[in-house]
Tab-separated table of C-alpha atoms in Angstrom:
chain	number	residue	atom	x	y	z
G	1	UNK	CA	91.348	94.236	101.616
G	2	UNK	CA	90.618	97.685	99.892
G	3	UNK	CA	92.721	99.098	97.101
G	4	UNK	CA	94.191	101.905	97.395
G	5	UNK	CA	92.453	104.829	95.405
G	6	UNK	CA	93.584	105.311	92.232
G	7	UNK	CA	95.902	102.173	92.512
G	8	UNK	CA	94.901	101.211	88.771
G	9	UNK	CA	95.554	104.878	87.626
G	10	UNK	CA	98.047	106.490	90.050
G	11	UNK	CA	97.779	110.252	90.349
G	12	UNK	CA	101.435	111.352	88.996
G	13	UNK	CA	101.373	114.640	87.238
G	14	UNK	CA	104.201	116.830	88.710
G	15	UNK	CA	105.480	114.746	91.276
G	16	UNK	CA	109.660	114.175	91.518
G	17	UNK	CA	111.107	110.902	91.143
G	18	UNK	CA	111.541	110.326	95.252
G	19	UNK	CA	107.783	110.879	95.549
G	20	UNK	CA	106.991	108.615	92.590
G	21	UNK	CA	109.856	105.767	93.768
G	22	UNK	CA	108.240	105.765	97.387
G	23	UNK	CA	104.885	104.491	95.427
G	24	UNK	CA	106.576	101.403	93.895
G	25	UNK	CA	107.282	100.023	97.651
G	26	UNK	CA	103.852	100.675	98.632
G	27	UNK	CA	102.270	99.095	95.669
G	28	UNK	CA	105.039	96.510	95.617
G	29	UNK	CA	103.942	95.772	99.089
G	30	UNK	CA	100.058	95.402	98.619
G	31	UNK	CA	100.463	92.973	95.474
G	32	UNK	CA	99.173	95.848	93.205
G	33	UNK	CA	101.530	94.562	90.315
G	34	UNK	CA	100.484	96.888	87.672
G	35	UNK	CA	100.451	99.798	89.664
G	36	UNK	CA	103.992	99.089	90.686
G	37	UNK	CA	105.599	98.481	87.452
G	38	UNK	CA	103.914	101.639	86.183
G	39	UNK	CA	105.476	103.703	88.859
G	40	UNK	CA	108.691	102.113	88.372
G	41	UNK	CA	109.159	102.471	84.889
G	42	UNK	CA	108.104	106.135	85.754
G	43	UNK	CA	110.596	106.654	88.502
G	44	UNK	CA	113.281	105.716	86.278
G	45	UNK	CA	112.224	107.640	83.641
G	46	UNK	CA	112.060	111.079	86.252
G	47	UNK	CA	116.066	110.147	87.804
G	48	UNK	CA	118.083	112.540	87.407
G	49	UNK	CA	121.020	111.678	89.393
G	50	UNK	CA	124.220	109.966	89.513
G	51	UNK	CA	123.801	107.966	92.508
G	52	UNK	CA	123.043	104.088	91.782
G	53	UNK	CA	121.932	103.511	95.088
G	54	UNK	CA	118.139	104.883	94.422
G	55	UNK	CA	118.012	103.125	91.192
G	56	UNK	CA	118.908	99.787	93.001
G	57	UNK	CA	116.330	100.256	95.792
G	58	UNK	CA	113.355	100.715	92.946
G	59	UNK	CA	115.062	96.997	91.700
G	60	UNK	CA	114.913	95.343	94.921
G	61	UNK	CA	111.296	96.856	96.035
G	62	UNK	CA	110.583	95.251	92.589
G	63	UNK	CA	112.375	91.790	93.801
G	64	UNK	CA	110.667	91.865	97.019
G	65	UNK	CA	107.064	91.966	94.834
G	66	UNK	CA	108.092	89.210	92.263
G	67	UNK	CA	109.374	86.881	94.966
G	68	UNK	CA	106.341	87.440	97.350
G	69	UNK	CA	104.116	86.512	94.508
G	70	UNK	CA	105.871	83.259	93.570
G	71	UNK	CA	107.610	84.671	90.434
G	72	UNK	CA	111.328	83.854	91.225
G	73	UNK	CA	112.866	84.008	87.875
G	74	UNK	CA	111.386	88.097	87.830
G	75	UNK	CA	112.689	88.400	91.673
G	76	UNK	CA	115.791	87.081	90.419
G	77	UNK	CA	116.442	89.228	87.819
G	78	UNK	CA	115.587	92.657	89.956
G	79	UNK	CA	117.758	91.319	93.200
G	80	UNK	CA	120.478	90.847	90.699
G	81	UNK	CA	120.020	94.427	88.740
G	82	UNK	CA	120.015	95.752	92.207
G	83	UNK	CA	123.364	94.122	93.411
G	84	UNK	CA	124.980	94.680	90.060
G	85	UNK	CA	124.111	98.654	90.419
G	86	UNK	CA	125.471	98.474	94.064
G	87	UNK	CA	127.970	95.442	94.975
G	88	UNK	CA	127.744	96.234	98.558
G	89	UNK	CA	123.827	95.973	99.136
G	90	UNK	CA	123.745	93.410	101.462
G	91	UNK	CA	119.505	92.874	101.706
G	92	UNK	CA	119.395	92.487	97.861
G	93	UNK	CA	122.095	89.573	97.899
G	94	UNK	CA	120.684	88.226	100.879
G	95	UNK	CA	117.204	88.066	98.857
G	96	UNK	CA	118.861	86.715	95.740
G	97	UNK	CA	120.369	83.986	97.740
G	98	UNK	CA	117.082	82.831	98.771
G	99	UNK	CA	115.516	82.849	95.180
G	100	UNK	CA	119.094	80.994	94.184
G	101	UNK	CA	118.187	78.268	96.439
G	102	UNK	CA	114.463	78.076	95.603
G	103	UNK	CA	115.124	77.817	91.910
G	104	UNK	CA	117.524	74.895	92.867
G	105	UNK	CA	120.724	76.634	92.802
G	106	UNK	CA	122.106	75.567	96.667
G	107	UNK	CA	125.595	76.088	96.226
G	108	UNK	CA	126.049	79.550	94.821
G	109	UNK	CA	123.295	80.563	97.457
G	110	UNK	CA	125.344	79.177	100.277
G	111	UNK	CA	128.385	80.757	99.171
G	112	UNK	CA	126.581	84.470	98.752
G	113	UNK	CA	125.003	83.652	101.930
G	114	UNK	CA	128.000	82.822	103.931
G	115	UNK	CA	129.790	85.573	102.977
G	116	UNK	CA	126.985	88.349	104.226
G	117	UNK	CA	126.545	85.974	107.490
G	118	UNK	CA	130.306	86.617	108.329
G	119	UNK	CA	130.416	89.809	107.952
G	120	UNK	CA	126.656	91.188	109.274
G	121	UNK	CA	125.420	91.220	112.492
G	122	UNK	CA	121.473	90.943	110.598
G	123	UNK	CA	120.619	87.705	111.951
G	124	UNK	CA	118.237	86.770	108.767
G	125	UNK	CA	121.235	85.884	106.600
G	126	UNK	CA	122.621	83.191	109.699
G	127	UNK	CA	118.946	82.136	109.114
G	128	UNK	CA	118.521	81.617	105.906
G	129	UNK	CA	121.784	79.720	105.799
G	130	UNK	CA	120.721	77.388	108.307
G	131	UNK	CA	117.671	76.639	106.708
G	132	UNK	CA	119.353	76.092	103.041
G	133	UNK	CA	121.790	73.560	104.680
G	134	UNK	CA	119.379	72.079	106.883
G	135	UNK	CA	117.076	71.409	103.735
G	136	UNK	CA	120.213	70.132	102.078
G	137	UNK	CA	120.979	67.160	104.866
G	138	UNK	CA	124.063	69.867	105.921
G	139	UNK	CA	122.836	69.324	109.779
G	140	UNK	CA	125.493	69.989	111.665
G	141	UNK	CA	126.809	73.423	110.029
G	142	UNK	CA	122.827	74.311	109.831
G	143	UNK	CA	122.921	73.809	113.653
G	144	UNK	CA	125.617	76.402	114.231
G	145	UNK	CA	124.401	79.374	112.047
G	146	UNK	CA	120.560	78.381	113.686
G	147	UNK	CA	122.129	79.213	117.174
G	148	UNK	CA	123.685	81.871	115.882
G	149	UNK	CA	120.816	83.654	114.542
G	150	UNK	CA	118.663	82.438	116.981
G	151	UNK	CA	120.601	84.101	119.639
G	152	UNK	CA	120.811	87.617	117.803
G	153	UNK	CA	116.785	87.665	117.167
G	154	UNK	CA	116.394	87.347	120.739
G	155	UNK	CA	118.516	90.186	121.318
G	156	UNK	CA	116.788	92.060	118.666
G	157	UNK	CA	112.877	91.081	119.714
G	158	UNK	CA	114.087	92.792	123.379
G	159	UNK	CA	115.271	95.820	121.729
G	160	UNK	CA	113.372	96.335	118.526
G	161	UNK	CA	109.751	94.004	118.614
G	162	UNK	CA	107.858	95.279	115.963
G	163	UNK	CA	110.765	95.994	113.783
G	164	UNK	CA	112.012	92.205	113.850
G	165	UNK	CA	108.548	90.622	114.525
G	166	UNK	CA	108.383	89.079	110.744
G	167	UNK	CA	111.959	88.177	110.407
G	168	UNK	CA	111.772	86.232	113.759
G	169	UNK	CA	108.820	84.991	112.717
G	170	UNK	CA	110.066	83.753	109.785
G	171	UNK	CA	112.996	82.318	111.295
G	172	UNK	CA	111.399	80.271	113.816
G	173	UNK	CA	108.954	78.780	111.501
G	174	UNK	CA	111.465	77.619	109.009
G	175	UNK	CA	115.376	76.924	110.688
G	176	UNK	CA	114.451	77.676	114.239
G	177	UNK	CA	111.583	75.217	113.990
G	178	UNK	CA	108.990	76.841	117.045
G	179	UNK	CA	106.000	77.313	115.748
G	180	UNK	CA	104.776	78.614	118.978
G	181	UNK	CA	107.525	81.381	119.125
G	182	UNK	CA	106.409	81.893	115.297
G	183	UNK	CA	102.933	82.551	116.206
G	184	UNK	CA	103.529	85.316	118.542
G	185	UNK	CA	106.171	87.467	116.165
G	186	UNK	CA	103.579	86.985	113.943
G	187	UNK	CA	100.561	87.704	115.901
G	188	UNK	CA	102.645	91.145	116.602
G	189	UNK	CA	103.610	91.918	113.393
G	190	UNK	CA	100.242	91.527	111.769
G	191	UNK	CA	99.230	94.459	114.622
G	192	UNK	CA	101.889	96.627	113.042
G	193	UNK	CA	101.642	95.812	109.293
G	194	UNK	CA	98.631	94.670	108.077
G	195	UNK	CA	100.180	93.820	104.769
G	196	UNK	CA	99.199	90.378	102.760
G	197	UNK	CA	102.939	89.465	103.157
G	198	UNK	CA	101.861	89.997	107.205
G	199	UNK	CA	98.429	88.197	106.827
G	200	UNK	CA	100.496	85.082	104.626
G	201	UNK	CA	102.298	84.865	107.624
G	202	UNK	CA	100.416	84.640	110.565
G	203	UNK	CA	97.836	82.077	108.499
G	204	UNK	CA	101.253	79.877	108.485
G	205	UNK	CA	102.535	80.233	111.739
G	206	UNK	CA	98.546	79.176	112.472
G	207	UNK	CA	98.586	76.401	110.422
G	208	UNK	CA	102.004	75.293	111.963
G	209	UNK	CA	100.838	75.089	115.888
G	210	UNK	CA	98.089	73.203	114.132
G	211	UNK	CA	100.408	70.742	112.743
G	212	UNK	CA	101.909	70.741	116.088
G	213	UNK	CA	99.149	70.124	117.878
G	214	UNK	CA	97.849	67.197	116.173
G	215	UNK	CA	101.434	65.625	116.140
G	216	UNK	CA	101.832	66.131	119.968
G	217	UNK	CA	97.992	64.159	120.186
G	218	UNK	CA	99.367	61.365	118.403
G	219	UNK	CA	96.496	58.434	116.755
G	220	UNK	CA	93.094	58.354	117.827
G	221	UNK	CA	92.577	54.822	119.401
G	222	UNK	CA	88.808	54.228	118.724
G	223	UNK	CA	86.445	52.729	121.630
G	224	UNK	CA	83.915	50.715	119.878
């Protein structure tokens, strides 16, 4: 995949902070790390306002680059700046939750998690908290918030496709365990996105009806 022009030496003389900000998501989101932490440190060098909620979003489009590139204890630190300028922003708990539980920390992942599933009608944090206490031999309560957020992507895929197509992707490759349900949300979603995070995803959902496949096959009885 191209770079972006200039993504080594983005073009920033004059521009306002919400022009600069909107380039740390984008650069977040193709894995140009540099580039991003160039235009964040600029963005909140050019703020200007009293609002925290701005501020917060540069910390979590930060998160969402650290995490998608495997370094949690960075993702960690941004999700929690983020929640710490804004209690109430539900996506960047939801996101620390899931670095919480990566890095080992189940319990006070479940408990941040439980609290935004209760109280949200977005079905990823019923998701994720099926698949933490599934992974943690929690099978029964993992069964209930997997029907639960099962449920509420179907609703959502009818409504909204392309806007849920990598959540429900997501979902049914980890808690709702169907990778053939997977492979379609992420078949779509790669048509929309065309992101690495979209590419990463489809090459699993692949590599999942694969693992399906030969499963359902069973052994190969040789004929000599």
């Amino acid at each position: 995949m191209k770079a972006l022009p200039y993504a080594r030496k983005p073009q920033i003389v004059g521009q306002v902070f919400e022009n600069v900000a909107a380039l740390v998501g984008l650069y977040a989101e193709r894995g140009e790390i540099d580039a991003a932490e160039r235009m964040y440190a600029e963005s909140r060098r050019r703020y200007r306002g009293v609002s925290p909620f701005p501020l917060a979003l540069l910390d979590f489009q930060l998160g969402l680059m650290w995490m998608n590139t495997g370094r949690l204890d960075d993702a960690r630190t941004s999700f929690d700046a983020a929640r710490r300028r804004v209690p109430a922003y539900a996506p960047a708990q939801g996101h620390l939750a899931e670095v919480e539980a990566a890095l080992g920390e189940t319990e006070s992942a479940v408990a941040r998690l439980y609290s935004l599933a209760v109280s949200s009608d977005d079905p990823d944090y019923a998701a994720q908290l099926a698949r933490i206490l599934g992974e943690t031999g929690r099978a029964d309560e993992s069964r209930h918030w997997r029907w639960l957020a099962a449920a509420r992507y179907d609703e959502l895929i009818v409504s909204h496709p392309e806007a849920f197509a990598d959540h429900a992707a997501e979902f049914w490759l980890a808690a709702g365990a169907n990778p053939e349900k997977a492979l379609r949300f992420a078949r779509m979603n790669v048509e929309v996105r065309k992101t690495p995070r979209a590419y990463r995803l489809l090459v699993q959902a692949v590599a999942a009806n694969e693992v399906t496949r030969e499963t359902s096959r069973g052994p190969q009885v040789r004929s000599d």
